[in-house]
CSV table of C-alpha atoms in Angstrom, one decimal:
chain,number,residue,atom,x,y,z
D,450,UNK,CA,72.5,88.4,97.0
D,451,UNK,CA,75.5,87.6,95.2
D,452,UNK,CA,76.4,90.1,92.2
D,453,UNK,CA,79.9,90.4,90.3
D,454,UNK,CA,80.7,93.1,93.4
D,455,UNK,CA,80.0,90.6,96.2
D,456,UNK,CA,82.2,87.1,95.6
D,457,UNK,CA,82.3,83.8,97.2
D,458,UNK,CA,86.1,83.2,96.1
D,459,UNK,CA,88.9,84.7,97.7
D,460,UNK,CA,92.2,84.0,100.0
D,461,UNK,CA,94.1,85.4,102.8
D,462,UNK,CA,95.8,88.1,102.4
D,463,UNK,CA,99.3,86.7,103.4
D,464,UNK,CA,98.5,84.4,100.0
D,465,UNK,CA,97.8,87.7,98.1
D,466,UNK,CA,100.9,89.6,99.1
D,467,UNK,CA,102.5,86.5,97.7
D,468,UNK,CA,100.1,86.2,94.6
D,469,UNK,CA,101.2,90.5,93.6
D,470,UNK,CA,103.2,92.2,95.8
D,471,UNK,CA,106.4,90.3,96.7
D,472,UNK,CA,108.0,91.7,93.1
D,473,UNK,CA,106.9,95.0,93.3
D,474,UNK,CA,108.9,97.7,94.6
D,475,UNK,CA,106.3,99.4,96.7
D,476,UNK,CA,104.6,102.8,96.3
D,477,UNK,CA,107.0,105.7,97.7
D,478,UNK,CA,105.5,107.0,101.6
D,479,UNK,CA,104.1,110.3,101.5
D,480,UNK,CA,102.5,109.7,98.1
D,481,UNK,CA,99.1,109.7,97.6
D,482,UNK,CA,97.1,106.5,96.4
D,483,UNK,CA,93.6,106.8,95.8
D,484,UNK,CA,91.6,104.2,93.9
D,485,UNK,CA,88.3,106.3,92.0
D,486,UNK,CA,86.4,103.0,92.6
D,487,UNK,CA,87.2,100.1,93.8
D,488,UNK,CA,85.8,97.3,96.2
D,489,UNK,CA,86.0,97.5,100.3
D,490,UNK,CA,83.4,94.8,101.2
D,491,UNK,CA,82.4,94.8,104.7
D,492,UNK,CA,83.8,91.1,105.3
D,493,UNK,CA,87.7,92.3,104.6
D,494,UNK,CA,89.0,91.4,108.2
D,495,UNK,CA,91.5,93.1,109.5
D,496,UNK,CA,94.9,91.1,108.4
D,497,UNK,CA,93.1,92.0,104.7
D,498,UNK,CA,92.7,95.7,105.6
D,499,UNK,CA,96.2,96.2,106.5
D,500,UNK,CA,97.6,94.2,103.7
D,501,UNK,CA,95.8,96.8,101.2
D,502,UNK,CA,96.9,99.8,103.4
D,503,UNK,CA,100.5,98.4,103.7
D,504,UNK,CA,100.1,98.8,99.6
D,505,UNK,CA,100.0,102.6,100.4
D,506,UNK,CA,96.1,103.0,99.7
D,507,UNK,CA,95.4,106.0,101.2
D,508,UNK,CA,92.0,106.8,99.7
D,509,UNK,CA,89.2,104.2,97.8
D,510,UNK,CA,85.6,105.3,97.1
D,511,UNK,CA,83.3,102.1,97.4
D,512,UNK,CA,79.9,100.9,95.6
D,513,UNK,CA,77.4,100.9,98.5
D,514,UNK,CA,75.0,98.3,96.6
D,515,UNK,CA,73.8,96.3,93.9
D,516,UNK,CA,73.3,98.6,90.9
D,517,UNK,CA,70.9,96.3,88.9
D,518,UNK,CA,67.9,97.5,91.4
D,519,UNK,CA,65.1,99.6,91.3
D,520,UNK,CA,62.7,102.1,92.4
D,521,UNK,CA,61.6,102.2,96.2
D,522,UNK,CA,63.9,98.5,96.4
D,523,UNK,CA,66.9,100.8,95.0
D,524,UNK,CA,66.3,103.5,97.7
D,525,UNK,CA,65.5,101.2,100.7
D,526,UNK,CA,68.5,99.0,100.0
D,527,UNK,CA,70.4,102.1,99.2
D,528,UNK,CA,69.5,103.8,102.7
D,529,UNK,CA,70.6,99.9,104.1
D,530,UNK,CA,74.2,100.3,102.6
D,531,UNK,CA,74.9,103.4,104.1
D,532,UNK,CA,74.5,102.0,107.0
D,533,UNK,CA,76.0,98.9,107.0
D,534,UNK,CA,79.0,100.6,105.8
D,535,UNK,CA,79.0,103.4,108.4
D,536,UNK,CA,79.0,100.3,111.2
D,537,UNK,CA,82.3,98.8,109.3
D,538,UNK,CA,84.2,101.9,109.4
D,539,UNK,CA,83.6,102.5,113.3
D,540,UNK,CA,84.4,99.2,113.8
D,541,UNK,CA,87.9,99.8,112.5
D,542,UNK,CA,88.7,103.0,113.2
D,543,UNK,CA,92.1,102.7,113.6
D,544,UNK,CA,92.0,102.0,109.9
D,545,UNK,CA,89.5,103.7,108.2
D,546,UNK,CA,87.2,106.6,107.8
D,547,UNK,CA,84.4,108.3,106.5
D,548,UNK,CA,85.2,110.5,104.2
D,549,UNK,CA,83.4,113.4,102.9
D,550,UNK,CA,85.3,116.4,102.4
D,551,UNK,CA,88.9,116.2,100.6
D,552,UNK,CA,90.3,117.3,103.9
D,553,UNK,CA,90.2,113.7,104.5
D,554,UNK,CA,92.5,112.5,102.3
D,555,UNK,CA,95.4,114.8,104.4
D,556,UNK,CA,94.0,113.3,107.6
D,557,UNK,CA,94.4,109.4,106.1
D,558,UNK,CA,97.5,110.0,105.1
D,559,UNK,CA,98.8,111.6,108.5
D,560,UNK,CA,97.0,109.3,111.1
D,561,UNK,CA,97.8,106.6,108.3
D,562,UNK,CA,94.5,105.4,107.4
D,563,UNK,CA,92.1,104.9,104.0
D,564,UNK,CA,90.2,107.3,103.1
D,565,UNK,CA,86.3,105.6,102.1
D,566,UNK,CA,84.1,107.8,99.8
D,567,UNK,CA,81.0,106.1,99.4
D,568,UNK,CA,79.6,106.0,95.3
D,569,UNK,CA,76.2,105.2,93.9
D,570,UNK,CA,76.7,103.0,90.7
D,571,UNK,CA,73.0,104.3,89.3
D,572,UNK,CA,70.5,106.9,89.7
D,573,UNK,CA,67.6,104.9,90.6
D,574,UNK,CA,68.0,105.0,94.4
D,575,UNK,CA,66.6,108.3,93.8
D,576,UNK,CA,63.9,107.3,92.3
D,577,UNK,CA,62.0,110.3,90.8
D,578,UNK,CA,62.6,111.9,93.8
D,579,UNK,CA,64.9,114.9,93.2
D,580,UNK,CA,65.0,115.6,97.1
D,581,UNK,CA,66.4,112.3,98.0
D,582,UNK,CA,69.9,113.6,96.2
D,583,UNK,CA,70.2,115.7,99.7
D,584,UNK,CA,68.9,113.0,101.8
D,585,UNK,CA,71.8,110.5,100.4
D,586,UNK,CA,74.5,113.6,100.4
D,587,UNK,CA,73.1,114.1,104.0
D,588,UNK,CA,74.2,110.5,104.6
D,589,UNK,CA,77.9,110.7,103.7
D,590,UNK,CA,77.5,109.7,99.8
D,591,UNK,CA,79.7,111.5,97.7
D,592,UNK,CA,79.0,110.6,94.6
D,593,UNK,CA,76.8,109.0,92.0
D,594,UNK,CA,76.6,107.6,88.4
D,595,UNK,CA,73.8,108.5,86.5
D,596,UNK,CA,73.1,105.4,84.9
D,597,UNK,CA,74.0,101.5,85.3
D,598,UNK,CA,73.9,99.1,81.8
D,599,UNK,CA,70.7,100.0,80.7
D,600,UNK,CA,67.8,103.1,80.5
D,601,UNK,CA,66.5,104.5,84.1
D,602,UNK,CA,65.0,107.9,84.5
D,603,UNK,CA,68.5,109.9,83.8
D,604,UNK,CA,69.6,108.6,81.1
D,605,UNK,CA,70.8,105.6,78.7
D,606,UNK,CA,73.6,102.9,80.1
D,607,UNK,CA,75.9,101.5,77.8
D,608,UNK,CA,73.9,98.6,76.9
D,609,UNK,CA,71.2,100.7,75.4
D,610,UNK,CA,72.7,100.9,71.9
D,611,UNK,CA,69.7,102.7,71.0
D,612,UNK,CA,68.9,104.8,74.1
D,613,UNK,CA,68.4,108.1,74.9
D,614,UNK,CA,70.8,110.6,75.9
D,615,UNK,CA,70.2,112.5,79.4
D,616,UNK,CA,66.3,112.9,79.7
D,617,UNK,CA,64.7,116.0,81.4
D,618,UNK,CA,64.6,114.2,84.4
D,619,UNK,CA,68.3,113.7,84.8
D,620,UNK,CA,69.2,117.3,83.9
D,621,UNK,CA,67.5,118.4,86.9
D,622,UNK,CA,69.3,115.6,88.7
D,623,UNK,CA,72.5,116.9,87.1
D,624,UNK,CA,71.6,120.3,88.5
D,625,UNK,CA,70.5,119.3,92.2
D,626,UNK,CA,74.4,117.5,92.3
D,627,UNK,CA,76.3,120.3,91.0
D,628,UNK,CA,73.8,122.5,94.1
D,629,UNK,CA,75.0,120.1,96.8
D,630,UNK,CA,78.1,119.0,96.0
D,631,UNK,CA,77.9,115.2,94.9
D,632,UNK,CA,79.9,114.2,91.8
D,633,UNK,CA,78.5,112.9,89.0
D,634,UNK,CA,80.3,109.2,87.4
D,635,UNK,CA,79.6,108.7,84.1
D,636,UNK,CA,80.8,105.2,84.4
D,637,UNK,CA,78.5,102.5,82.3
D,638,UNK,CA,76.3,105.4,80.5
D,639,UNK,CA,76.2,105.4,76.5
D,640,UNK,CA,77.9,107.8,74.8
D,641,UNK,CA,75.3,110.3,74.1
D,642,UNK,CA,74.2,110.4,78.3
D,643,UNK,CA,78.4,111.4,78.5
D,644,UNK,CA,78.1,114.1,75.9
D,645,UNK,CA,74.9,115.3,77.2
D,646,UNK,CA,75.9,115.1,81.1
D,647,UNK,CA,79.2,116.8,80.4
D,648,UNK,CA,77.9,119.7,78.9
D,649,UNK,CA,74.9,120.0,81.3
D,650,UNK,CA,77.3,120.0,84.4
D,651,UNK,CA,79.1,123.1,86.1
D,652,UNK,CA,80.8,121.0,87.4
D,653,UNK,CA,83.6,118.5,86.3
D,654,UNK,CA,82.8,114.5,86.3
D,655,UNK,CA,84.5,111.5,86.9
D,656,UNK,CA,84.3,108.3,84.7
D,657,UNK,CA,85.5,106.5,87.3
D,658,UNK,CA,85.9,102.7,85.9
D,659,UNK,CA,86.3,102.1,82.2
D,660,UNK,CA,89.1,101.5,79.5
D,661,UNK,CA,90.0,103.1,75.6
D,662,UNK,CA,87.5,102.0,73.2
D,663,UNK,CA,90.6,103.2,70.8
D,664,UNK,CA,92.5,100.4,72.1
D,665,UNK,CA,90.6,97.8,73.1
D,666,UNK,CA,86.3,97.3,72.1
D,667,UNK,CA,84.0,96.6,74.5
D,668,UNK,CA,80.7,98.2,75.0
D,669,UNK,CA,82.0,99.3,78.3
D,670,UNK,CA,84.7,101.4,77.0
D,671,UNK,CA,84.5,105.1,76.4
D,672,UNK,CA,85.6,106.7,73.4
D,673,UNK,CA,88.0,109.6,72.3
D,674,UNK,CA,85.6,111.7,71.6
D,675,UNK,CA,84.0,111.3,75.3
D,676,UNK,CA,87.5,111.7,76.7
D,677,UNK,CA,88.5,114.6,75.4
D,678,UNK,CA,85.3,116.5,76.0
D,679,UNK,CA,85.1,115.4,79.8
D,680,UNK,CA,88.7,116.6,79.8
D,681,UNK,CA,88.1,119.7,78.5
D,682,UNK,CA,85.9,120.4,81.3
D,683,UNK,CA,88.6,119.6,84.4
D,684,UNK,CA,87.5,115.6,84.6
D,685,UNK,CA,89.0,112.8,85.2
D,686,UNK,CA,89.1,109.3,84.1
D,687,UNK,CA,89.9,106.2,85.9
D,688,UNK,CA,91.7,102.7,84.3
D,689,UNK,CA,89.8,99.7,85.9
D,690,UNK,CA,91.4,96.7,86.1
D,691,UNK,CA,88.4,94.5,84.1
D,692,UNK,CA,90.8,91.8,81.9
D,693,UNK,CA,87.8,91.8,79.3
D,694,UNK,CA,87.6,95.6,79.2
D,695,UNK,CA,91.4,95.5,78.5
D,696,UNK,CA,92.5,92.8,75.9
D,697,UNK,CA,91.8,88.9,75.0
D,698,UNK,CA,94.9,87.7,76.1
D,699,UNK,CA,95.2,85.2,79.4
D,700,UNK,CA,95.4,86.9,82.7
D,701,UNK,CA,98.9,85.8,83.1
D,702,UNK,CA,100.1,87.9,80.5
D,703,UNK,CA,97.6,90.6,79.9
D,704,UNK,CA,99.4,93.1,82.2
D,705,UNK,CA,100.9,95.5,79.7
D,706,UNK,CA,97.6,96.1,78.2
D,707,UNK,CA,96.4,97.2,81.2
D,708,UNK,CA,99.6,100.3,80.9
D,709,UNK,CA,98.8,100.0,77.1
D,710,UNK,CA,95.3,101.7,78.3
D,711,UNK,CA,96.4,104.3,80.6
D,712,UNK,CA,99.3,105.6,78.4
D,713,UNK,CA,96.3,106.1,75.1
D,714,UNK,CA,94.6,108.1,77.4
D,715,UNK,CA,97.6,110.6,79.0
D,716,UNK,CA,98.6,111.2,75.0
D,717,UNK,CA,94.8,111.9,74.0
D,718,UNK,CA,93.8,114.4,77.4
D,719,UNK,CA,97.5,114.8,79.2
D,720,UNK,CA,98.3,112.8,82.4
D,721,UNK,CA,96.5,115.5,84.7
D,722,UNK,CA,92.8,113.8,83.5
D,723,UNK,CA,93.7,110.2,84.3
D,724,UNK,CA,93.6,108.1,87.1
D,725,UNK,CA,93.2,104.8,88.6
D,726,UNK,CA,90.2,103.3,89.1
D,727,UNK,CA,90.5,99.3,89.8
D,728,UNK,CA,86.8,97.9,89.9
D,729,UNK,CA,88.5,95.2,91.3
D,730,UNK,CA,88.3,93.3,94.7
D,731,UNK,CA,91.2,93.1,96.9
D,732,UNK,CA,91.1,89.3,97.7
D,733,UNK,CA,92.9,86.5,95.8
D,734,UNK,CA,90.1,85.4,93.2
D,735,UNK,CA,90.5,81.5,92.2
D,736,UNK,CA,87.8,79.9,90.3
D,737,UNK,CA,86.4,76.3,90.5
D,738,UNK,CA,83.3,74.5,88.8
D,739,UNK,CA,81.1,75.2,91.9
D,740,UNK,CA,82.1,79.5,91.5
D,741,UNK,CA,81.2,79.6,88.0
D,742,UNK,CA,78.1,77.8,88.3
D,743,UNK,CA,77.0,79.9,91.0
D,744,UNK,CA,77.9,82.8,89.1
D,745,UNK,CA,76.2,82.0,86.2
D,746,UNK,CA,73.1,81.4,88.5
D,747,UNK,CA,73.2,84.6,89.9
D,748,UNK,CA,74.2,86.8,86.6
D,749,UNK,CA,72.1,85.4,84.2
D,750,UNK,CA,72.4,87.6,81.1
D,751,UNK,CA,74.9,89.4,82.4
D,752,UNK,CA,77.5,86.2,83.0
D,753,UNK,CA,79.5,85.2,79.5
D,754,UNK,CA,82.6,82.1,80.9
D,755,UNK,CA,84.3,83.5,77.6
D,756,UNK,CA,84.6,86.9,79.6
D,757,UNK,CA,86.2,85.0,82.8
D,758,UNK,CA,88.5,85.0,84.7
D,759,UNK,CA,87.9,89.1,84.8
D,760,UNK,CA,91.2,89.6,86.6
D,761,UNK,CA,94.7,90.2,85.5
D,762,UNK,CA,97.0,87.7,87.9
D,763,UNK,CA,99.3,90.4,88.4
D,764,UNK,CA,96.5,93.1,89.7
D,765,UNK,CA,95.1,90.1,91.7
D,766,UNK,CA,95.5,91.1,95.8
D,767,UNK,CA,95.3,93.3,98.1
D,768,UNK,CA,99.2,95.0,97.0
D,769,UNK,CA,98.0,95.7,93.6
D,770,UNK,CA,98.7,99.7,94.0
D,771,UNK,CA,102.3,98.9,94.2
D,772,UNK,CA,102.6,97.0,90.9
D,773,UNK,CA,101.0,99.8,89.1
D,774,UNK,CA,103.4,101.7,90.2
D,775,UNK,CA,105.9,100.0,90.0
D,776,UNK,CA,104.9,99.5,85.9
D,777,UNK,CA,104.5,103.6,85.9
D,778,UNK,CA,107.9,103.7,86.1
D,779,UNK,CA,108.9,101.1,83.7
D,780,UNK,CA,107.2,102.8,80.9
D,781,UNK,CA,109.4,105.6,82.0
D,782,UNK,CA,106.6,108.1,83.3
D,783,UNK,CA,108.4,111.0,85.7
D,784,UNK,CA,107.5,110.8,89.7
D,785,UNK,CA,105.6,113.8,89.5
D,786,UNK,CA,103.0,112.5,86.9
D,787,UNK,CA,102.9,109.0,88.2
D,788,UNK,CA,101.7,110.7,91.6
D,789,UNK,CA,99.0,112.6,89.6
D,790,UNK,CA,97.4,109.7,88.1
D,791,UNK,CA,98.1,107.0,91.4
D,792,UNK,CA,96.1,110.2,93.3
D,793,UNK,CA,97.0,113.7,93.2
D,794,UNK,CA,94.6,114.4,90.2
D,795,UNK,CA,91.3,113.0,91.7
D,796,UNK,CA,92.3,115.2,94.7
D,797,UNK,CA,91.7,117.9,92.6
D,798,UNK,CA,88.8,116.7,90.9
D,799,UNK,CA,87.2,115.9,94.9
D,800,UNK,CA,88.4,119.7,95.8
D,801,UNK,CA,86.5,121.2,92.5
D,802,UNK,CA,83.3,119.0,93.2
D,803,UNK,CA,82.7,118.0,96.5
D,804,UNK,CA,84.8,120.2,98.3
């Protein structure tokens, strides 16, 4: 099934170092680069995986599956991704591994290897079952959101204008994640779910991938008032990389938006709350006439070709760590806080929540 996570389009990745990287003066060794959500599809071959870990990726946690699925389909396919992503990672284990533990992150950067936390982008491969939080944790998945676009059984997505905040049901699943250790991602919930699930958890969250509804409007934004509450209790946010989450200006110039964004959010919550969070594959994206039409095939609803194409051509490859920051440091921010929002802070958020 093709969905805006699993592409058709895509290059080598000797074309994509070409395409970001080759301007870029690379990210410093020893630093570490974690992406809060990004894409590690389990077609990448090998020349693509070292390409992205010659960018200094050290850690990326991953969607497992399609988020716009449901009940006992949601679970089973769920279940499915686990482990067809557990068979990539041993298949490359000179590159990759499982993480689960922040202790991981000091072994990737030692032996040299990416980190891969696996992410949930919904609640519904729970179903209503509150037990199957432990049987997924059990599994190796770290973390969850609580809701995709639209209404499930936690909560309201950001497409429900007039939805619900967190229901009953997704207090106790609130609960059951803080118990074992799974952090919550408020990424694609309304703004009322965020309030609620902030001050429900006793734990910190993540927003993983979004942008400043101050700067730029999109329903998939998140506002100040979001931000500085998940602040105040230790989270973090991470910048994705989404050109129509960011600005209306053509990929080939939309780049400073995309440092416009992060710098709104270190002055509204300081640069220990912010992060990086791509949403982006790693591959070269081009589009033709036969792309789009399968896109718009497959989306339906969700496809606009106003919104397209959703990259910035400077964030477009495999190196794009190294242009970030690379720009860090243009806009003048110190070493110390570029390493907290390339990686250091979601370190701390993994140590606080899943240990």
């Amino acid at each position: 099934m093709l969905d805006r996570r699993n592409f058709l389009a895509g290059v080598s990745a000797t074309a994509a170092l070409s395409a970001t990287g080759a301007n870029a003066k690379g990210t410093p060794k020893g630093s570490l680069i974690f992406d809060a959500m990004g894409e590690l599809r389990t077609t990448y071959d090998v020349a693509l995986l070292n390409e992205i870990r010659a960018s200094g990726l050290n850690a990326i946690t991953v969607t497992l599956t399609d988020p716009k699925v449901f009940e006992e389909q949601a679970y089973e396919e769920g279940k499915a991704a686990v482990v067809e992503h557990d068979e990539y990672i041993a298949k490359h284990p000179d590159l990759l591994i499982k993480a689960t533990k922040t202790a991981d992150l000091d072994r990737a950067m030692r032996e040299n290897k990416i980190a891969v936390y696996y992410l949930f982008q919904t609640s519904t491969q729970f179903g209503r079952d509150i037990n199957r939080v432990q049987e997924f944790y059990d599994a190796g998945v770290r973390s969850s959101q609580l809701t995709y676009n639209y209404q499930n059984w936690a909560g309201a997505g950001c497409k429900e204008l007039r939805g619900s905040g967190v229901t009953e049901f997704g207090r106790k699943l609130i609960n059951k994640m803080n118990e074992v250790g799974m952090l919550i991602d408020l990424s694609h919930a309304n703004e009322k779910t965020m309030l609620d699930a902030i001050e429900m958890s006793s734990k910190p969250i993540v927003i993983s991938h979004t942008c400043c509804q101050a700067v730029y409007p999109n329903i998939r934004n998140t506002s100040d008032k979001v931000l500085k509450a998940m602040a105040a209790k230790g989270g973090v946010v991470g910048i994705c990389q989404m050109r129509p989450f960011l600005t209306d200006k053509r990929p080939d110039v939309a780049l400073p938006a995309y440092f416009d964004h992060i710098d709104h959010a270190v002055n509204t919550i300081g640069v220990e709350h912010v992060a990086i969070g791509s949403d982006r594959d790693h591959r070269v994206i081009t589009m033709t006439d036969e792309y789009i039409a399968e896109l718009a095939a497959e989306e339906g609803d969700n496809f606009h070709i106003e919104d397209w194409p959703l990259f910035i051509d400077a964030l477009n490859g495999p190196r794009r760590m190294e242009v970030i920051w690379d720009g860090l440091k243009k806009r003048k921010y110190s070493h110390s806080d570029i390493e907290k929002i390339m990686g250091t802070n979601l370190k701390r958020l993994y140590k606080e929540t899943i240990g």
